[in-house]
PDB file of C-alpha atoms in Angstrom:
ATOM      1  CA  MET A   4       1.396 -27.066  -7.360  1.00 96.00           C
ATOM      2  CA  LYS A   5       3.741 -24.096  -7.717  1.00 97.00           C
ATOM      3  CA  THR A   6       1.709 -21.128  -6.469  1.00 98.00           C
ATOM      4  CA  LEU A   7      -1.242 -20.561  -4.172  1.00 98.00           C
ATOM      5  CA  GLU A   8      -3.099 -17.235  -4.212  1.00 98.00           C
ATOM      6  CA  LEU A   9      -4.976 -16.509  -0.987  1.00 97.00           C
ATOM      7  CA  ASP A  10      -7.419 -14.158   0.679  1.00 98.00           C
ATOM      8  CA  LEU A  11      -9.086 -14.577   4.056  1.00 98.00           C
ATOM      9  CA  GLU A  12     -12.116 -13.121   5.779  1.00 98.00           C
ATOM     10  CA  THR A  13     -11.879 -13.427   9.554  1.00 98.00           C
ATOM     11  CA  PHE A  14     -13.513 -12.430  12.830  1.00 98.00           C
ATOM     12  CA  SER A  15     -11.880 -11.216  16.037  1.00 98.00           C
ATOM     13  CA  ASP A  16     -12.923  -9.194  19.040  1.00 97.00           C
ATOM     14  CA  VAL A  17      -9.504  -7.465  18.977  1.00 98.00           C
ATOM     15  CA  ASP A  18      -9.249  -4.300  16.892  1.00 97.00           C
ATOM     16  CA  LEU A  19      -6.823  -5.009  14.064  1.00 97.00           C
ATOM     17  CA  LEU A  20      -5.764  -1.423  13.414  1.00 95.00           C
ATOM     18  CA  SER A  21      -4.921  -0.555  17.010  1.00 96.00           C
ATOM     19  CA  ALA A  22      -3.531  -3.911  18.189  1.00 95.00           C
ATOM     20  CA  GLY A  23      -1.916  -5.373  15.066  1.00 96.00           C
ATOM     21  CA  VAL A  24      -2.286  -8.797  13.492  1.00 97.00           C
ATOM     22  CA  TYR A  25      -0.570 -10.854  16.223  1.00 97.00           C
ATOM     23  CA  PRO A  26      -2.959 -10.017  19.132  1.00 96.00           C
ATOM     24  CA  TYR A  27      -5.824 -10.022  16.620  1.00 98.00           C
ATOM     25  CA  ALA A  28      -5.175 -13.594  15.517  1.00 98.00           C
ATOM     26  CA  GLU A  29      -4.143 -14.909  18.940  1.00 97.00           C
ATOM     27  CA  SER A  30      -7.452 -13.844  20.511  1.00 98.00           C
ATOM     28  CA  SER A  31      -9.599 -16.718  21.761  1.00 97.00           C
ATOM     29  CA  GLN A  32     -12.437 -15.191  19.716  1.00 97.00           C
ATOM     30  CA  PHE A  33     -10.489 -15.281  16.442  1.00 98.00           C
ATOM     31  CA  ASP A  34     -12.312 -17.230  13.746  1.00 98.00           C
ATOM     32  CA  LEU A  35     -11.664 -18.004  10.083  1.00 98.00           C
ATOM     33  CA  LEU A  36     -14.802 -17.229   8.080  1.00 98.00           C
ATOM     34  CA  LEU A  37     -13.911 -17.542   4.396  1.00 98.00           C
ATOM     35  CA  PHE A  38     -10.860 -19.006   2.677  1.00 98.00           C
ATOM     36  CA  GLY A  39     -10.492 -17.895  -0.937  1.00 98.00           C
ATOM     37  CA  TYR A  40      -7.753 -19.486  -3.017  1.00 98.00           C
ATOM     38  CA  SER A  41      -6.484 -20.249  -6.503  1.00 98.00           C
ATOM     39  CA  VAL A  42      -3.969 -22.918  -7.453  1.00 98.00           C
ATOM     40  CA  ASP A  43      -1.436 -21.940 -10.133  1.00 97.00           C
ATOM     41  CA  GLY A  44      -3.658 -19.143 -11.413  1.00 95.00           C
ATOM     42  CA  GLY A  45      -6.699 -21.368 -11.885  1.00 97.00           C
ATOM     43  CA  GLU A  46     -10.332 -20.707 -11.016  1.00 97.00           C
ATOM     44  CA  VAL A  47     -10.857 -19.144  -7.610  1.00 98.00           C
ATOM     45  CA  GLN A  48     -12.492 -21.326  -4.972  1.00 98.00           C
ATOM     46  CA  VAL A  49     -14.124 -20.048  -1.780  1.00 98.00           C
ATOM     47  CA  VAL A  50     -14.342 -22.316   1.260  1.00 98.00           C
ATOM     48  CA  ASP A  51     -17.147 -21.306   3.642  1.00 98.00           C
ATOM     49  CA  VAL A  52     -15.243 -22.334   6.763  1.00 98.00           C
ATOM     50  CA  VAL A  53     -17.563 -20.809   9.346  1.00 98.00           C
ATOM     51  CA  ASN A  54     -20.473 -22.801   7.902  1.00 97.00           C
ATOM     52  CA  GLY A  55     -18.616 -26.094   8.154  1.00 97.00           C
ATOM     53  CA  GLU A  56     -16.907 -26.429   4.791  1.00 98.00           C
ATOM     54  CA  CYS A  57     -13.394 -27.886   4.993  1.00 97.00           C
ATOM     55  CA  ILE A  58     -10.241 -26.630   3.345  1.00 98.00           C
ATOM     56  CA  PRO A  59      -9.003 -29.478   1.080  1.00 97.00           C
ATOM     57  CA  ASP A  60      -6.146 -31.554   2.447  1.00 97.00           C
ATOM     58  CA  HIS A  61      -3.820 -30.748  -0.455  1.00 97.00           C
ATOM     59  CA  ILE A  62      -4.305 -27.031   0.224  1.00 98.00           C
ATOM     60  CA  LEU A  63      -3.613 -27.473   3.937  1.00 97.00           C
ATOM     61  CA  LYS A  64      -0.427 -29.335   3.078  1.00 97.00           C
ATOM     62  CA  ALA A  65       0.595 -26.614   0.622  1.00 97.00           C
ATOM     63  CA  LEU A  66       0.428 -24.001   3.387  1.00 97.00           C
ATOM     64  CA  THR A  67       3.465 -25.592   5.028  1.00 93.00           C
ATOM     65  CA  ASP A  68       5.167 -26.740   1.825  1.00 95.00           C
ATOM     66  CA  ASP A  69       7.989 -24.272   1.286  1.00 92.00           C
ATOM     67  CA  SER A  70       8.246 -25.260  -2.389  1.00 96.00           C
ATOM     68  CA  VAL A  71       4.802 -23.715  -2.967  1.00 97.00           C
ATOM     69  CA  LEU A  72       4.853 -19.921  -3.104  1.00 97.00           C
ATOM     70  CA  LYS A  73       1.909 -18.349  -1.284  1.00 98.00           C
ATOM     71  CA  TYR A  74       0.684 -14.963  -2.604  1.00 98.00           C
ATOM     72  CA  ALA A  75      -1.584 -12.505  -0.791  1.00 98.00           C
ATOM     73  CA  HIS A  76      -2.070  -8.751  -0.530  1.00 97.00           C
ATOM     74  CA  ASN A  77      -0.575  -7.709   2.801  1.00 97.00           C
ATOM     75  CA  ALA A  78       0.530 -11.324   3.152  1.00 98.00           C
ATOM     76  CA  SER A  79       1.519 -10.851   6.805  1.00 98.00           C
ATOM     77  CA  PHE A  80      -2.174 -10.969   7.692  1.00 98.00           C
ATOM     78  CA  GLU A  81      -2.859 -14.236   5.879  1.00 98.00           C
ATOM     79  CA  ARG A  82       0.332 -15.881   7.118  1.00 98.00           C
ATOM     80  CA  ILE A  83      -0.213 -15.041  10.794  1.00 98.00           C
ATOM     81  CA  CYS A  84      -3.929 -15.844  10.748  1.00 98.00           C
ATOM     82  CA  LEU A  85      -3.332 -19.183   9.031  1.00 98.00           C
ATOM     83  CA  SER A  86      -0.518 -19.961  11.459  1.00 98.00           C
ATOM     84  CA  VAL A  87      -2.947 -19.634  14.364  1.00 98.00           C
ATOM     85  CA  TYR A  88      -5.724 -21.454  12.511  1.00 98.00           C
ATOM     86  CA  LEU A  89      -3.516 -24.434  11.670  1.00 98.00           C
ATOM     87  CA  ARG A  90      -2.098 -24.646  15.188  1.00 97.00           C
ATOM     88  CA  ARG A  91      -5.586 -24.716  16.692  1.00 97.00           C
ATOM     89  CA  HIS A  92      -7.478 -26.868  14.199  1.00 97.00           C
ATOM     90  CA  TYR A  93      -4.911 -28.837  12.168  1.00 97.00           C
ATOM     91  CA  PRO A  94      -1.805 -29.243  14.340  1.00 96.00           C
ATOM     92  CA  GLU A  95      -0.837 -32.290  12.286  1.00 96.00           C
ATOM     93  CA  TYR A  96      -0.318 -29.993   9.290  1.00 95.00           C
ATOM     94  CA  PHE A  97       1.339 -27.101  11.077  1.00 95.00           C
ATOM     95  CA  ARG A  98       5.078 -26.656  10.667  1.00 93.00           C
ATOM     96  CA  SER A  99       7.130 -23.598  11.561  1.00 93.00           C
ATOM     97  CA  TYR A 100      10.666 -22.561  10.706  1.00 94.00           C
ATOM     98  CA  SER A 101      12.323 -22.877  14.064  1.00 90.00           C
ATOM     99  CA  ILE A 102      12.225 -24.851  17.279  1.00 88.00           C
ATOM    100  CA  PRO A 103       9.002 -24.571  19.326  1.00 84.00           C
ATOM    101  CA  GLU A 104      10.863 -22.760  22.106  1.00 87.00           C
ATOM    102  CA  ASP A 105      11.686 -19.911  19.729  1.00 90.00           C
ATOM    103  CA  SER A 106       9.031 -17.189  19.550  1.00 88.00           C
ATOM    104  CA  VAL A 107       8.867 -17.651  15.768  1.00 93.00           C
ATOM    105  CA  GLY A 108       8.021 -21.316  16.366  1.00 92.00           C
ATOM    106  CA  GLY A 109       4.322 -20.526  16.267  1.00 93.00           C
ATOM    107  CA  TYR A 110       4.264 -19.112  12.748  1.00 96.00           C
ATOM    108  CA  LEU A 111       4.579 -20.304   9.156  1.00 97.00           C
ATOM    109  CA  ASP A 112       7.874 -19.653   7.392  1.00 96.00           C
ATOM    110  CA  PRO A 113       7.716 -16.247   5.639  1.00 97.00           C
ATOM    111  CA  ALA A 114      10.305 -17.403   3.071  1.00 96.00           C
ATOM    112  CA  ALA A 115       7.526 -19.229   1.214  1.00 96.00           C
ATOM    113  CA  TRP A 116       5.321 -16.127   0.987  1.00 98.00           C
ATOM    114  CA  ARG A 117       5.104 -13.257  -1.481  1.00 98.00           C
ATOM    115  CA  CYS A 118       3.152 -10.043  -0.866  1.00 98.00           C
ATOM    116  CA  THR A 119       1.494  -8.173  -3.738  1.00 97.00           C
ATOM    117  CA  MET A 120       1.386  -5.044  -1.562  1.00 97.00           C
ATOM    118  CA  VAL A 121       5.197  -5.138  -1.322  1.00 97.00           C
ATOM    119  CA  TRP A 122       5.324  -5.789  -5.067  1.00 97.00           C
ATOM    120  CA  ALA A 123       3.089  -2.789  -5.759  1.00 97.00           C
ATOM    121  CA  ALA A 124       5.126  -0.559  -3.427  1.00 97.00           C
ATOM    122  CA  TYR A 125       8.375  -1.598  -5.120  1.00 97.00           C
ATOM    123  CA  ASP A 126       6.917  -0.506  -8.462  1.00 96.00           C
ATOM    124  CA  GLY A 127       5.752   2.860  -7.099  1.00 97.00           C
ATOM    125  CA  LEU A 128       2.059   2.007  -6.895  1.00 96.00           C
ATOM    126  CA  PRO A 129      -0.474   2.624  -4.097  1.00 95.00           C
ATOM    127  CA  LEU A 130      -0.598   0.117  -1.244  1.00 94.00           C
ATOM    128  CA  SER A 131      -4.282  -0.746  -0.849  1.00 94.00           C
ATOM    129  CA  LEU A 132      -5.767  -3.447  -3.055  1.00 94.00           C
ATOM    130  CA  ARG A 133      -8.494  -1.085  -4.222  1.00 92.00           C
ATOM    131  CA  ASN A 134      -6.094   1.689  -5.224  1.00 94.00           C
ATOM    132  CA  VAL A 135      -3.639  -0.660  -6.910  1.00 94.00           C
ATOM    133  CA  GLY A 136      -6.476  -2.070  -9.001  1.00 92.00           C
ATOM    134  CA  ALA A 137      -7.596   1.417  -9.961  1.00 93.00           C
ATOM    135  CA  ALA A 138      -4.069   2.562 -10.820  1.00 94.00           C
ATOM    136  CA  LEU A 139      -3.534  -0.474 -13.067  1.00 94.00           C
ATOM    137  CA  HIS A 140      -7.003  -0.102 -14.683  1.00 91.00           C
ATOM    138  CA  LEU A 141      -7.804  -3.752 -14.004  1.00 91.00           C
ATOM    139  CA  ASP A 142     -10.899  -5.327 -15.498  1.00 84.00           C
ATOM    140  CA  SER A 143     -11.673  -6.831 -12.082  1.00 80.00           C
ATOM    141  CA  GLN A 144     -11.899  -4.255  -9.308  1.00 86.00           C
ATOM    142  CA  LYS A 145     -12.410  -4.657  -5.561  1.00 88.00           C
ATOM    143  CA  MET A 146     -16.126  -4.650  -4.686  1.00 89.00           C
ATOM    144  CA  ASP A 147     -17.480  -1.518  -2.996  1.00 88.00           C
ATOM    145  CA  GLU A 148     -19.744  -3.535  -0.687  1.00 89.00           C
ATOM    146  CA  GLY A 149     -16.748  -4.890   1.218  1.00 90.00           C
ATOM    147  CA  LYS A 150     -16.436  -2.305   3.989  1.00 91.00           C
ATOM    148  CA  ALA A 151     -20.030  -2.641   5.148  1.00 95.00           C
ATOM    149  CA  LEU A 152     -19.874  -6.439   5.029  1.00 97.00           C
ATOM    150  CA  ILE A 153     -16.648  -6.492   7.033  1.00 96.00           C
ATOM    151  CA  ARG A 154     -18.216  -4.256   9.675  1.00 95.00           C
ATOM    152  CA  TYR A 155     -21.193  -6.624   9.864  1.00 97.00           C
ATOM    153  CA  PHE A 156     -19.491 -10.034   9.870  1.00 97.00           C
ATOM    154  CA  CYS A 157     -15.878  -9.465  10.939  1.00 98.00           C
ATOM    155  CA  VAL A 158     -16.093  -7.267  14.036  1.00 97.00           C
ATOM    156  CA  PRO A 159     -18.491  -7.085  17.003  1.00 97.00           C
ATOM    157  CA  ASP A 160     -21.151  -4.390  16.727  1.00 95.00           C
ATOM    158  CA  LYS A 161     -21.265  -1.410  19.084  1.00 93.00           C
ATOM    159  CA  ASN A 162     -22.938  -3.617  21.685  1.00 95.00           C
ATOM    160  CA  GLY A 163     -20.229  -6.261  21.420  1.00 95.00           C
ATOM    161  CA  VAL A 164     -22.502  -8.681  19.545  1.00 96.00           C
ATOM    162  CA  ARG A 165     -21.176 -10.877  16.745  1.00 97.00           C
ATOM    163  CA  HIS A 166     -23.312 -11.380  13.620  1.00 97.00           C
ATOM    164  CA  TYR A 167     -23.394 -14.793  11.954  1.00 97.00           C
ATOM    165  CA  PRO A 168     -24.157 -15.711   8.310  1.00 97.00           C
ATOM    166  CA  ALA A 169     -27.550 -17.196   9.215  1.00 97.00           C
ATOM    167  CA  GLU A 170     -28.697 -13.758  10.383  1.00 97.00           C
ATOM    168  CA  ALA A 171     -28.219 -12.256   6.918  1.00 97.00           C
ATOM    169  CA  PRO A 172     -27.880 -14.987   4.256  1.00 97.00           C
ATOM    170  CA  ASP A 173     -28.174 -12.527   1.360  1.00 97.00           C
ATOM    171  CA  LYS A 174     -25.335 -10.426   2.739  1.00 97.00           C
ATOM    172  CA  TRP A 175     -23.290 -13.565   3.306  1.00 98.00           C
ATOM    173  CA  GLU A 176     -23.582 -14.623  -0.331  1.00 97.00           C
ATOM    174  CA  VAL A 177     -22.353 -11.189  -1.403  1.00 97.00           C
ATOM    175  CA  PHE A 178     -19.508 -11.498   1.107  1.00 97.00           C
ATOM    176  CA  LYS A 179     -18.421 -14.768  -0.496  1.00 98.00           C
ATOM    177  CA  GLN A 180     -18.357 -13.048  -3.879  1.00 97.00           C
ATOM    178  CA  TYR A 181     -16.321 -10.253  -2.311  1.00 96.00           C
ATOM    179  CA  ASN A 182     -13.781 -12.775  -1.038  1.00 97.00           C
ATOM    180  CA  LYS A 183     -13.546 -14.391  -4.461  1.00 97.00           C
ATOM    181  CA  ARG A 184     -13.141 -11.030  -6.178  1.00 96.00           C
ATOM    182  CA  ASP A 185     -10.237 -10.081  -3.923  1.00 96.00           C
ATOM    183  CA  VAL A 186      -8.318 -13.178  -5.017  1.00 97.00           C
ATOM    184  CA  GLU A 187      -9.104 -12.374  -8.650  1.00 96.00           C
ATOM    185  CA  VAL A 188      -7.805  -8.819  -8.212  1.00 95.00           C
ATOM    186  CA  GLU A 189      -4.617 -10.095  -6.555  1.00 96.00           C
ATOM    187  CA  MET A 190      -4.037 -12.445  -9.481  1.00 96.00           C
ATOM    188  CA  ALA A 191      -4.652  -9.642 -11.979  1.00 95.00           C
ATOM    189  CA  ILE A 192      -2.087  -7.466 -10.173  1.00 96.00           C
ATOM    190  CA  GLN A 193       0.482 -10.244 -10.426  1.00 96.00           C
ATOM    191  CA  GLN A 194      -0.186 -10.600 -14.142  1.00 95.00           C
ATOM    192  CA  LYS A 195       0.127  -6.857 -14.728  1.00 95.00           C
ATOM    193  CA  LEU A 196       3.339  -6.563 -12.734  1.00 96.00           C
ATOM    194  CA  SER A 197       4.951  -9.735 -14.053  1.00 96.00           C
ATOM    195  CA  ARG A 198       7.178  -7.628 -16.345  1.00 95.00           C
ATOM    196  CA  PHE A 199       8.427  -5.672 -13.338  1.00 96.00           C
ATOM    197  CA  PRO A 200       9.417  -8.343 -10.816  1.00 96.00           C
ATOM    198  CA  VAL A 201      10.720  -7.719  -7.330  1.00 97.00           C
ATOM    199  CA  PRO A 202      14.405  -8.748  -7.036  1.00 97.00           C
ATOM    200  CA  GLU A 203      15.094 -11.732  -4.817  1.00 97.00           C
ATOM    201  CA  ALA A 204      17.267  -9.524  -2.591  1.00 97.00           C
ATOM    202  CA  VAL A 205      14.197  -7.417  -1.782  1.00 97.00           C
ATOM    203  CA  TRP A 206      12.145 -10.519  -1.010  1.00 98.00           C
ATOM    204  CA  ASP A 207      14.964 -11.617   1.306  1.00 97.00           C
ATOM    205  CA  GLU A 208      14.644  -8.275   3.127  1.00 97.00           C
ATOM    206  CA  TYR A 209      10.880  -8.749   3.361  1.00 98.00           C
ATOM    207  CA  HIS A 210      11.312 -12.213   4.841  1.00 97.00           C
ATOM    208  CA  LEU A 211      13.849 -10.920   7.359  1.00 97.00           C
ATOM    209  CA  SER A 212      11.446  -8.155   8.354  1.00 97.00           C
ATOM    210  CA  GLU A 213       8.695 -10.737   8.858  1.00 97.00           C
ATOM    211  CA  GLU A 214      10.961 -12.895  11.005  1.00 96.00           C
ATOM    212  CA  ILE A 215      11.853  -9.875  13.149  1.00 96.00           C
ATOM    213  CA  ASN A 216       8.137  -9.188  13.624  1.00 96.00           C
ATOM    214  CA  ASP A 217       7.459 -12.849  14.445  1.00 96.00           C
ATOM    215  CA  ARG A 218      10.179 -12.889  17.075  1.00 94.00           C
ATOM    216  CA  GLY A 219       9.170  -9.583  18.628  1.00 91.00           C
ATOM    217  CA  ILE A 220      11.082  -7.974  21.481  1.00 86.00           C
ATOM    218  CA  LEU A 221      11.350  -8.789  25.165  1.00 85.00           C
ATOM    219  CA  ILE A 222       9.576  -6.349  27.467  1.00 89.00           C
ATOM    220  CA  ASP A 223       9.960  -6.068  31.228  1.00 93.00           C
ATOM    221  CA  MET A 224       6.242  -5.912  31.993  1.00 92.00           C
ATOM    222  CA  PRO A 225       6.585  -5.218  35.758  1.00 95.00           C
ATOM    223  CA  LEU A 226       8.752  -2.222  34.843  1.00 96.00           C
ATOM    224  CA  VAL A 227       6.183  -1.017  32.296  1.00 94.00           C
ATOM    225  CA  GLU A 228       3.293  -1.436  34.721  1.00 96.00           C
ATOM    226  CA  GLN A 229       5.085   0.461  37.468  1.00 96.00           C
ATOM    227  CA  ALA A 230       6.085   3.219  35.063  1.00 96.00           C
ATOM    228  CA  VAL A 231       2.429   3.645  34.076  1.00 95.00           C
ATOM    229  CA  ARG A 232       1.454   3.687  37.766  1.00 95.00           C
ATOM    230  CA  ILE A 233       4.092   6.331  38.602  1.00 95.00           C
ATOM    231  CA  ASP A 234       2.945   8.437  35.647  1.00 93.00           C
ATOM    232  CA  ALA A 235      -0.653   8.363  36.872  1.00 92.00           C
ATOM    233  CA  LEU A 236       0.334   9.250  40.452  1.00 91.00           C
ATOM    234  CA  THR A 237       2.549  12.103  39.261  1.00 91.00           C
ATOM    235  CA  LYS A 238      -0.161  13.536  37.026  1.00 88.00           C
ATOM    236  CA  THR A 239      -2.649  13.492  39.903  1.00 89.00           C
ATOM    237  CA  ALA A 240      -0.236  15.215  42.276  1.00 89.00           C
ATOM    238  CA  LEU A 241       0.777  17.880  39.746  1.00 89.00           C
ATOM    239  CA  MET A 242      -2.817  18.561  38.718  1.00 88.00           C
ATOM    240  CA  THR A 243      -3.800  19.087  42.352  1.00 88.00           C
ATOM    241  CA  GLU A 244      -0.906  21.493  42.849  1.00 88.00           C
ATOM    242  CA  LEU A 245      -1.764  23.430  39.674  1.00 86.00           C
ATOM    243  CA  GLN A 246      -5.390  23.714  40.729  1.00 86.00           C
ATOM    244  CA  ASN A 247      -4.316  25.142  44.100  1.00 89.00           C
ATOM    245  CA  LEU A 248      -1.911  27.612  42.483  1.00 86.00           C
ATOM    246  CA  THR A 249      -4.208  28.832  39.710  1.00 84.00           C
ATOM    247  CA  GLY A 250      -7.638  28.410  41.219  1.00 83.00           C
ATOM    248  CA  LEU A 251      -8.730  26.800  37.956  1.00 82.00           C
ATOM    249  CA  GLU A 252     -10.747  23.611  37.855  1.00 81.00           C
ATOM    250  CA  ASN A 253      -8.817  22.463  34.783  1.00 82.00           C
ATOM    251  CA  PRO A 254      -5.408  24.153  34.367  1.00 78.00           C
ATOM    252  CA  ASN A 255      -4.924  22.232  31.087  1.00 74.00           C
ATOM    253  CA  SER A 256      -7.776  24.114  29.441  1.00 71.00           C
ATOM    254  CA  VAL A 257      -6.527  26.816  27.075  1.00 65.00           C
ATOM    255  CA  GLN A 258      -9.935  28.521  27.145  1.00 63.00           C
ATOM    256  CA  LEU A 259      -9.944  28.839  30.939  1.00 55.00           C
ATOM    257  CA  ILE A 260      -6.412  30.208  30.923  1.00 51.00           C
TER     258      ILE A 260
END
């Protein structure tokens, strides 16, 4: 095995856009739903993880085999999510790129990963998988049903309730096709852009950026918490003073002023 193309569908109670992939994947509610993959450009397989199907052993081993290049669109998401998944469910397969005491010790080595979003950006193309496919006029395009299916299966509803495949089996079958199609589109992008490769020096920069993100920064949380507290107290005191001076219920209101 030389390459492994990947796409995941996942669930978490943490909002991905506002919190980022690390809190999203580290949530106790994080769950891997679908695991779409292709080995060396072959037929795409979809593993229905949430319904009890198992990722094959040779694929699990490949995830920590640095000689196998892993491709995904916005590969940071797949790498971090699979890092957490392996640590929780297959610790015997998990291997990082530093000592456990290092903050990067909980994540897969980014050096073995390639991102088609970075590849597209380097060649002056849009970033989203849908827009890259449209710009390259691919025969396989991202399925339009995806957004609604993600809202249904991948995030809690407005009441905080999670929906499972058994509640909507027809939707779930379409979702599996959506996962498969995404891998097919990623592979088609690679084929189209194969004549315009990303230099290794740029991949080195990408890997360094990923390592910086994995390591994060140290924050003095007591200082942050007290700063937030002081800000709230100050705002309350100033608002009271402004109300006394102006006689306005809300001195911040432009209309009242």
